[in-house]
Coordinates of C-alpha atoms in Angstrom, one line a residue:
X205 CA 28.7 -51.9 11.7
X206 CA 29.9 -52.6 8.5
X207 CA 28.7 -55.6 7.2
X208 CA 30.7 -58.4 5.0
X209 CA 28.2 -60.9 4.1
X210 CA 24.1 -60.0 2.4
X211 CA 21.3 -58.3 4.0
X212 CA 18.8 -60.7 5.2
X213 CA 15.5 -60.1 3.3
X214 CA 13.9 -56.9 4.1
X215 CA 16.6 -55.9 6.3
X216 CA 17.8 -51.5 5.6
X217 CA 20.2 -51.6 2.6
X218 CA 23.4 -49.5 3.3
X219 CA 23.5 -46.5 1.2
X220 CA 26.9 -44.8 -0.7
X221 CA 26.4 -41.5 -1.3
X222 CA 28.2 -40.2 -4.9
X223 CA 29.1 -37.0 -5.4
X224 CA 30.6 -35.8 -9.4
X225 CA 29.4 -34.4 -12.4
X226 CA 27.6 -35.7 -15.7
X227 CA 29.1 -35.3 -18.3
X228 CA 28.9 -35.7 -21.8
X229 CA 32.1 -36.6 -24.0
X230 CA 33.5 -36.0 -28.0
X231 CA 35.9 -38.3 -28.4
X232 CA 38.8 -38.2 -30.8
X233 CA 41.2 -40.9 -31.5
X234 CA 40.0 -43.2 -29.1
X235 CA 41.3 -47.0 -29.8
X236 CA 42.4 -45.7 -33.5
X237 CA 38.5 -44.3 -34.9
X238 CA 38.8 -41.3 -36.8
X239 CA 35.1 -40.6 -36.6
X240 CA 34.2 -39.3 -33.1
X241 CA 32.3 -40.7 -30.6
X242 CA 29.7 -39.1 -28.4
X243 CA 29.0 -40.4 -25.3
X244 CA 28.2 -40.4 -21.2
X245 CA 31.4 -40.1 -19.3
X246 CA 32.3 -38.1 -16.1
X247 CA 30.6 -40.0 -13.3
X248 CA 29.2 -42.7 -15.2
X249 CA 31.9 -44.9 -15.2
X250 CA 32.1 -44.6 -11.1
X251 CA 28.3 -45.1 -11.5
X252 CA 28.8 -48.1 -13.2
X253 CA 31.8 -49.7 -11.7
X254 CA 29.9 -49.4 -8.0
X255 CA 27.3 -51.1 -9.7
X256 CA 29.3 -54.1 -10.7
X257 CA 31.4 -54.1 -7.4
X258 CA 29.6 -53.1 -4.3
X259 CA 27.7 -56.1 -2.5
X260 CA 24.0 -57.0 -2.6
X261 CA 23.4 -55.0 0.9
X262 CA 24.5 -51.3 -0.2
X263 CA 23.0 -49.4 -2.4
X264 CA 24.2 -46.1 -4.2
X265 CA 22.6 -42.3 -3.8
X266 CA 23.6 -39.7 -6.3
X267 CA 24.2 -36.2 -5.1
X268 CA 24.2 -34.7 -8.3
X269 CA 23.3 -32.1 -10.7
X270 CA 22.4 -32.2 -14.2
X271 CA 22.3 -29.5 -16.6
X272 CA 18.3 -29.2 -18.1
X273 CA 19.4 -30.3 -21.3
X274 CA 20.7 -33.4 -20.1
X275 CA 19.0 -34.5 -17.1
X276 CA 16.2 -36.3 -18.1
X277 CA 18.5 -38.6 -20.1
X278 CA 20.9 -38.6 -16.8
X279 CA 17.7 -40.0 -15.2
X280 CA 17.1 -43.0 -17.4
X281 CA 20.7 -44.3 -17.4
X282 CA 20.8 -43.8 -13.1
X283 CA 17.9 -46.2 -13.3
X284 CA 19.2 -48.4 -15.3
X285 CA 21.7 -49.8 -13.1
X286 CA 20.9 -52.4 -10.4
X287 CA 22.5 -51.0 -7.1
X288 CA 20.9 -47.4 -7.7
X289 CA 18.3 -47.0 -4.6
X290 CA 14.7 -46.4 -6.0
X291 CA 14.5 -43.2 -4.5
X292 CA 18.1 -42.2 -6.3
X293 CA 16.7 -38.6 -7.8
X294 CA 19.4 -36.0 -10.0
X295 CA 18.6 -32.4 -9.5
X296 CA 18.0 -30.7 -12.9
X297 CA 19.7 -26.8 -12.8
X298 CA 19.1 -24.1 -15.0
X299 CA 22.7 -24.5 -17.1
X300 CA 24.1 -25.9 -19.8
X301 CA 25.1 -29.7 -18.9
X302 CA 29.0 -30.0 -18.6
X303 CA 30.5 -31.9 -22.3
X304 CA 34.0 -32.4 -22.2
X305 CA 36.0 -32.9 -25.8
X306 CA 38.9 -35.2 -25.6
X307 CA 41.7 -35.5 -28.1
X308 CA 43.7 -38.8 -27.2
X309 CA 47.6 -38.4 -28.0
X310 CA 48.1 -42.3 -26.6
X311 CA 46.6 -44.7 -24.8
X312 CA 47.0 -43.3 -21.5
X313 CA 47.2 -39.4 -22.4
X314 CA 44.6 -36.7 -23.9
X315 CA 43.6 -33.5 -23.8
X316 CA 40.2 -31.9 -22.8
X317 CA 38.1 -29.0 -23.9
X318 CA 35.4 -28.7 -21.2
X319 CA 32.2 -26.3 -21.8
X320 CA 28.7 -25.8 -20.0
X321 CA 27.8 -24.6 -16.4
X322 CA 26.6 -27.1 -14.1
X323 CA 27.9 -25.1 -10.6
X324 CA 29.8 -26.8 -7.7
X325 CA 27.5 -27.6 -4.3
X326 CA 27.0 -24.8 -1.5
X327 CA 27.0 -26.5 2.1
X328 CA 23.4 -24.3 2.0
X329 CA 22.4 -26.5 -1.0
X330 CA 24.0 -29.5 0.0
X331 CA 23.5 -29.9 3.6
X332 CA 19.7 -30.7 3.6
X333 CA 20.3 -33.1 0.5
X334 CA 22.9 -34.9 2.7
X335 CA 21.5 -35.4 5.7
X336 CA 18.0 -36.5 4.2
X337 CA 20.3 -39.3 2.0
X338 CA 20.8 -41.1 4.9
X339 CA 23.9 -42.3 3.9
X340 CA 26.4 -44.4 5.6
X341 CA 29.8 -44.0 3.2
X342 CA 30.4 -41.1 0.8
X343 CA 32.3 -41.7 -2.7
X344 CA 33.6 -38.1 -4.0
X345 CA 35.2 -37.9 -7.6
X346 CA 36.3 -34.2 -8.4
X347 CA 35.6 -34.8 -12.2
X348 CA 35.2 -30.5 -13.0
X349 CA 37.0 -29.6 -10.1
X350 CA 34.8 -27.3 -8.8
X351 CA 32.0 -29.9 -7.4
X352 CA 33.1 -28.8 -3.6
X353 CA 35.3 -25.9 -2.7
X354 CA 37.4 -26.6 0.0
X355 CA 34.8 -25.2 2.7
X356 CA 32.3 -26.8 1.6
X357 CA 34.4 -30.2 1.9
X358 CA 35.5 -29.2 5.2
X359 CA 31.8 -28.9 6.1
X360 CA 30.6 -32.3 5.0
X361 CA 34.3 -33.8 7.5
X362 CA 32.9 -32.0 10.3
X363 CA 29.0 -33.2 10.0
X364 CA 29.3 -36.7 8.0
X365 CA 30.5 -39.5 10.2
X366 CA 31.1 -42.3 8.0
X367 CA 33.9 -43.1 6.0
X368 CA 34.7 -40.5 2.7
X369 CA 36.4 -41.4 -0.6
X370 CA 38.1 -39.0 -2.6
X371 CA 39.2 -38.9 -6.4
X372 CA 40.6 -35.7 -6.1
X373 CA 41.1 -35.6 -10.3
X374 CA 40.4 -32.3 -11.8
X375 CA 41.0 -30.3 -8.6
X376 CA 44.6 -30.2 -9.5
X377 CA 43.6 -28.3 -13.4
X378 CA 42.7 -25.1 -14.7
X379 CA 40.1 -24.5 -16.9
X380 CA 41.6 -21.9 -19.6
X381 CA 39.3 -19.1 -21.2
X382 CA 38.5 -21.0 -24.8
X383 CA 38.2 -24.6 -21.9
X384 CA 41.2 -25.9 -22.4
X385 CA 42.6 -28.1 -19.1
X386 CA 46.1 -27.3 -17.9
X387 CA 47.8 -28.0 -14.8
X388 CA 47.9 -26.4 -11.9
X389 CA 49.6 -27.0 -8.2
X390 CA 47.3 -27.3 -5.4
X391 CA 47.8 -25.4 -2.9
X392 CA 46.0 -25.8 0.7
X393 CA 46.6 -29.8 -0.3
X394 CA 46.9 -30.7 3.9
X395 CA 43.9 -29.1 4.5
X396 CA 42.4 -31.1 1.3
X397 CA 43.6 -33.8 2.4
X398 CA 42.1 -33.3 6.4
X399 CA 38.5 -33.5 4.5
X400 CA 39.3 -37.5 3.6
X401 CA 39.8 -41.0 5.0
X402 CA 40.8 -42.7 1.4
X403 CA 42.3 -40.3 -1.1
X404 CA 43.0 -41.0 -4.8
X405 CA 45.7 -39.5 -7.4
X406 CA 47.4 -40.4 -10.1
X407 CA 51.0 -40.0 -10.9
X408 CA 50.6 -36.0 -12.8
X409 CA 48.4 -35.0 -10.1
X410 CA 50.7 -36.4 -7.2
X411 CA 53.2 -34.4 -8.8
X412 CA 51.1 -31.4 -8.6
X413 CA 50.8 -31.4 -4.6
X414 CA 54.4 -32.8 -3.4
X415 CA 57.7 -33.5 -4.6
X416 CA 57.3 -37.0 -4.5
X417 CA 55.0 -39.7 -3.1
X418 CA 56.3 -40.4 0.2
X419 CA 56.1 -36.5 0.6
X420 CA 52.6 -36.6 0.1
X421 CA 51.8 -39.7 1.8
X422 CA 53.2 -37.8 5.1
X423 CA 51.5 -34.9 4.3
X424 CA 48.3 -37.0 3.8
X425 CA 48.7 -38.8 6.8
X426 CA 49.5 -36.2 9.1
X427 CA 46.5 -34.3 7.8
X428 CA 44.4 -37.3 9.2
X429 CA 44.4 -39.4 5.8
X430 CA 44.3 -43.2 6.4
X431 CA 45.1 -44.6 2.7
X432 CA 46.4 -43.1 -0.2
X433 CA 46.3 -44.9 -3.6
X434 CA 48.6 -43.9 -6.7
X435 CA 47.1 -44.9 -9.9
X436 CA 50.1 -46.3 -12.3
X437 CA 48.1 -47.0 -15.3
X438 CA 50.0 -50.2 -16.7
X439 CA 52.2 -50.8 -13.8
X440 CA 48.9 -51.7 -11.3
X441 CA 49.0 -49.0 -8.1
X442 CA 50.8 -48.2 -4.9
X443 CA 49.2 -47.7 -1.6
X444 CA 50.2 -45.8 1.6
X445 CA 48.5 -46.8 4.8
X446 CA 48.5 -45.6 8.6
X447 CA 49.7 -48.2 10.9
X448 CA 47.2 -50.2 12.0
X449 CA 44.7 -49.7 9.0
X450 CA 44.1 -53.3 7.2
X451 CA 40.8 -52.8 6.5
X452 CA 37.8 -50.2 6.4
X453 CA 36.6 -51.7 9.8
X454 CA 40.1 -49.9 11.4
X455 CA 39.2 -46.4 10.3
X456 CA 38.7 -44.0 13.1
X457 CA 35.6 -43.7 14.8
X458 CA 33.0 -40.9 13.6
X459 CA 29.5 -41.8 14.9
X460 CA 26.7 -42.0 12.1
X461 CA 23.4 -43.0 12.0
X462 CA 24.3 -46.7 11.1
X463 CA 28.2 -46.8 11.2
X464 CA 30.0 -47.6 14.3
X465 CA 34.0 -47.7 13.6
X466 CA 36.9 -47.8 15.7
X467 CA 37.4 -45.7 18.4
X468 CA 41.0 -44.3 17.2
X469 CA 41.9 -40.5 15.9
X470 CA 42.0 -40.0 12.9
X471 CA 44.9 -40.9 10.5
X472 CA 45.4 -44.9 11.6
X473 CA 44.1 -47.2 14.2
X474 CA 46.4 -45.8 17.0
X475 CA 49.2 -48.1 16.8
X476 CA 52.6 -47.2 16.6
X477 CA 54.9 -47.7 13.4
X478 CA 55.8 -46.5 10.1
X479 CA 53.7 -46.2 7.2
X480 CA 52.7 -49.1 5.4
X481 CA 53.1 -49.1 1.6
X482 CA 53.0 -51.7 -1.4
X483 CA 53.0 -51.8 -5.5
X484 CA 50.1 -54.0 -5.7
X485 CA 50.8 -55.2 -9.4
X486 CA 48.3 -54.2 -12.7
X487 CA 46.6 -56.7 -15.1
X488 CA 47.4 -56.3 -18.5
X489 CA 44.1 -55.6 -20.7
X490 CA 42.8 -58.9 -23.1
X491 CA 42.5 -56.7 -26.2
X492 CA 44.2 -56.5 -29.4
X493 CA 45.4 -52.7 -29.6
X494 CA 45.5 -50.2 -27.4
X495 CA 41.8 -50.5 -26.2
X496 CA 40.0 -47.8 -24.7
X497 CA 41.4 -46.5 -21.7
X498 CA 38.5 -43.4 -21.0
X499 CA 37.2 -44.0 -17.0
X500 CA 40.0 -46.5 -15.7
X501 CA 41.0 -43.6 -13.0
X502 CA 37.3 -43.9 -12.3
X503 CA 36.5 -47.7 -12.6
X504 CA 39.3 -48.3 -10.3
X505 CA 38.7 -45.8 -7.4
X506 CA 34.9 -46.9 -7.3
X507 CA 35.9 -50.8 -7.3
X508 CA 38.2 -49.9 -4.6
X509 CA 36.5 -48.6 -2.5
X510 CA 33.1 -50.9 -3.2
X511 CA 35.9 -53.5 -1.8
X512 CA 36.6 -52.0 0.8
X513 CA 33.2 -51.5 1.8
X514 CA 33.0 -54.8 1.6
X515 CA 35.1 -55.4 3.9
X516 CA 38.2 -56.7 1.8
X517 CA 41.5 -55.8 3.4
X518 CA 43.5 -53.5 1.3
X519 CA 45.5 -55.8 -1.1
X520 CA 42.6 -57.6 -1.7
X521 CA 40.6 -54.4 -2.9
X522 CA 43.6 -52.5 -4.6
X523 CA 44.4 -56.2 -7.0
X524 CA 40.1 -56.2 -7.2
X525 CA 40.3 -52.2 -8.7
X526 CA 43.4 -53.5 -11.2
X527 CA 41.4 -56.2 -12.3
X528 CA 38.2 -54.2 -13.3
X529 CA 40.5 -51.0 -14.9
X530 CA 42.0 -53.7 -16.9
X531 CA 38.5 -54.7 -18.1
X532 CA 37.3 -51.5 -18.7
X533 CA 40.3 -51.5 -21.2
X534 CA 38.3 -54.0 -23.1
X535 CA 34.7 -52.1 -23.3
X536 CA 34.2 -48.7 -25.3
X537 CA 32.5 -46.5 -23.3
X538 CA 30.4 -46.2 -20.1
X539 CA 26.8 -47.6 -21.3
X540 CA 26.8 -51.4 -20.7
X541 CA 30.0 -51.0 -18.9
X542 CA 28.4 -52.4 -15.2
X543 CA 27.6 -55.9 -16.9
X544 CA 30.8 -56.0 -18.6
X545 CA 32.5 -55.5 -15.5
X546 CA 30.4 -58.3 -13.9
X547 CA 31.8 -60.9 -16.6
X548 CA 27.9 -60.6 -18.5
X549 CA 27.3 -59.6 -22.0
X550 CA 27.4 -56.1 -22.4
X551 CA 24.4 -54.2 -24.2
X552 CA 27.1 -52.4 -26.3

């Protein structure tokens, strides 16, 4: 089962599989700079908040690839972090690594140019790295949009047993011809959603799949969703639950290698009742300024669920997520970003 206190010494470490993309960031306007700033972004800063937040008995897998021009660089900061398993390995591909220029209008809106050509995951490519993870959770963050197509994600549901995390992010935007990101409505979004047990959105991308967010939170339940999470930015988040879901340890059984779960269907723990949903309050950044707001989306959806993993009840992982997208506020950029989160002295 899943545990809530350390593995005794020598004991198997649980493993998180991570599924997103590297990439690399130009950054104008960020906390006021007019010079800008090159950096790692895209999954770095789930990297690095799973790193801060998961407990000493999981450790975390990459299923990634990295462009050839970026991947050995990829390699050194994977290895830098504490929870990453030794045998955590990125797969370099013959393409340009994705770089993503972003133009902040405010603290909480930007625009993105994204170029290069790292392409999504096959089930044919993905299936064999999968199964020879020997994972026990899965954390997906859609950060190009194109890292699963919706068969593929379908696929991993009906083979993967243990409990799946979804960001969907970027799986609501177009990518225009000169790689400009614009909106776009989702369409298919219950059978997106059937591929999930905790799904993330913010408020733009909510607004991209239903008319509202009790709308989607039936839709998402119905689907066979058991909590939904609305990022707010300053305002904290909201959450939607099944009845009967408190913690992870209510989800649904799915029979993996090394995670036993309830034995209820999918969507809730069987009981009867409404949904279940609460504005769990943010925490305003300690900075002077508008700080730099790049990965909170990210921070918090990888603290959540490193919570929940945990075993925290809901609240207690939602207020946890809050807390650490509030530091992340306070830290520029994604390298040192794991200790900073931890309350140590960043190397940045």
């Amino acid at each position: 089962m899943i545990s809530r206190g350390s593995a005794p010494a020598g004991a198997r470490k649980k493993r998180v599989g991570v599924i997103g993309s590297f990439v690399w960031d130009v950054l104008h306007g960020r906390d006021g700079r007019s010079v800008p700033l090159e950096e790692w972004g895209g999954i770095t800063y789930s990297l690095s908040a799973l790193d801060a937040a998961l407990p000493e008995d999981w450790e975390i897998v990459p299923l990634a690839m990295v462009g050839q021009d970026l991947v050995e660089r990829a390699q050194l900061y994977i290895h830098r972090l504490r929870r990453m398993a030794p045998d955590a390995h990125l797969i370099g591909v013959p393409y340009p690594n994705n770089r993503v220029e972003l133009r902040y209008l405010d603290d909480e809106r930007r625009t993105e140019h994204l170029t290069g050509g790292v392409p999504g995951w096959t089930w044919l490519g993905l299936k064999p790295v999968l199964e020879s993870a020997q994972l026990d959770a899965l954390y997906i963050n859609l950060l190009s949009g194109w890292e699963l197509d919706l068969e593929t994600a379908q696929l991993i549901r009906a083979h993967f047993r243990g409990p799946i995390y979804c960001d969907l992010h970027m799986l609501v935007m177009a990518v225009q011809a000169d790689g400009l990101r614009t909106p776009r409505p989702l369409p298919n979004v219950a059978e997106w959603c059937a591929c999930f047990d905790v799904m993330q959105v913010n408020e733009d991308e909510m607004a991209l799949m239903a008319p509202d967010s009790m709308a989607l939170a039936a839709t998402a339940m119905a689907a066979g969703v058991s909590v939904l999470g609305v990022t707010l930015g300053k305002r904290g988040a909201a959450y939607f639950a099944a009845p009967g879901i408190e913690r992870l340890s209510d989800l649904p059984e799915r029979r993996g290698h090394n995670v036993v779960l309830s034995t209820s269907p999918r969507g809730g723990a069987g009981a009867l009742g409404a949904l279940r949903t609460e504005l769990v309050p943010g925490v305003p950044p300690r900075v002077d300024g508008p700080g730099d707001p790049t990965g909170c989306g990210d921070v918090w959806g990888a603290t959540h669920f490193s919570r929940l993993l945990a075993g925290d009840k809901l609240t207690d992982a939602i207020a946890a997520a809050n807390r650490a997208a509030s530091r992340n506020v306070e830290h520029r950029g994604a390298n040192g970003l794991a200790n900073h989160l931890r309350g140590e002295l960043s190397t940045t």
